[in-house]
């Protein structure tokens, strides 16, 4: 599936379906919903993913890194790729 180069929120919502709401709940649990979370530590973005894990999804979508200003929609799309590969349990807050 090709990902639009500069996605609008509705485009991502349509593609990822139920994952959108789940990603919002996970983000609230992981980073208090801070979609611009990019500390110098291991976890980045609103979904609080390891940098290397984010890179897996980022390589598929081609979307920006959180430190480069990735939008909420871009991060959710990247998270969708990660979830499809590793399952929802890839997040500590998977029960959110």
Coordinates of C-alpha atoms in Angstrom, one line a residue:
X1 CA 0.0 0.0 0.0
X2 CA 1.5 3.3 -1.0
X3 CA 1.2 6.1 1.5
X4 CA 0.4 9.6 0.4
X5 CA 3.5 11.9 0.6
X6 CA 1.8 14.7 2.6
X7 CA -1.2 13.0 4.2
X8 CA -4.2 14.7 5.5
X9 CA -5.6 13.4 8.7
X10 CA -8.7 12.0 7.0
X11 CA -6.6 10.0 4.6
X12 CA -4.7 8.3 7.4
X13 CA -7.9 7.7 9.4
X14 CA -9.5 6.0 6.4
X15 CA -6.5 3.8 5.9
X16 CA -5.9 2.7 9.4
X17 CA -9.5 2.3 10.6
X18 CA -9.8 1.2 14.2
X19 CA -6.1 1.7 14.8
X20 CA -6.6 5.5 14.9
X21 CA -8.6 5.4 18.2
X22 CA -6.4 2.8 19.7
X23 CA -3.3 4.9 18.8
X24 CA -4.8 7.9 20.5
X25 CA -5.4 5.9 23.7
X26 CA -1.9 4.4 23.6
X27 CA -0.4 7.9 23.1
X28 CA -2.3 9.3 26.1
X29 CA -1.0 6.5 28.2
X30 CA 2.6 6.5 26.9
X31 CA 3.3 10.3 26.6
X32 CA 0.1 12.0 27.8
X33 CA -0.8 12.5 24.2
X34 CA 2.3 14.7 23.4
X35 CA 2.7 14.1 19.7
X36 CA 5.9 16.2 19.6
X37 CA 7.6 14.0 22.3
X38 CA 11.2 13.6 21.1
X39 CA 13.6 13.5 24.1
X40 CA 17.2 12.5 23.9
X41 CA 16.3 9.1 25.3
X42 CA 15.1 6.0 23.6
X43 CA 11.4 6.7 23.2
X44 CA 10.1 9.2 20.7
X45 CA 6.8 10.5 19.3
X46 CA 3.4 10.5 20.7
X47 CA 3.3 6.7 20.7
X48 CA 6.5 6.5 22.7
X49 CA 8.3 4.1 20.3
X50 CA 11.9 3.1 20.4
X51 CA 13.8 5.0 17.7
X52 CA 14.7 1.8 15.9
X53 CA 11.1 0.6 16.0
X54 CA 9.9 3.9 14.7
X55 CA 12.4 3.5 11.9
X56 CA 10.8 0.3 10.7
X57 CA 7.5 2.0 10.1
X58 CA 9.1 5.2 8.9
X59 CA 11.0 3.3 6.2
X60 CA 7.7 1.9 4.8
X61 CA 5.7 5.2 4.9
X62 CA 8.6 7.6 4.2
X63 CA 7.1 10.0 6.8
X64 CA 9.2 12.3 8.9
X65 CA 10.6 11.6 12.3
X66 CA 9.0 13.3 15.3
X67 CA 12.1 15.5 15.7
X68 CA 11.5 16.7 12.1
X69 CA 7.9 17.7 12.9
X70 CA 6.0 14.5 12.1
X71 CA 2.3 15.2 12.4
X72 CA 0.0 13.1 14.6
X73 CA -1.4 11.5 11.4
X74 CA 2.1 10.6 10.2
X75 CA 3.0 9.1 13.5
X76 CA -0.2 7.1 13.7
X77 CA 0.5 5.8 10.1
X78 CA 4.1 4.7 11.2
X79 CA 2.6 3.1 14.4
X80 CA 0.1 1.2 12.1
X81 CA 3.0 -0.4 10.2
X82 CA 4.6 -1.3 13.5
X83 CA 1.4 -2.7 14.9
X84 CA 0.8 -4.8 11.8
X85 CA 4.3 -6.3 12.1
X86 CA 4.6 -6.8 15.9
X87 CA 1.0 -6.5 17.2
X88 CA -0.5 -4.1 19.7
X89 CA 1.5 -5.6 22.5
X90 CA 4.6 -3.8 21.1
X91 CA 3.4 -1.0 23.5
X92 CA 3.5 -1.2 27.3
X93 CA 0.1 0.6 27.2
X94 CA -1.4 -1.9 24.8
X95 CA -4.4 -2.4 27.1
X96 CA -5.3 1.3 26.8

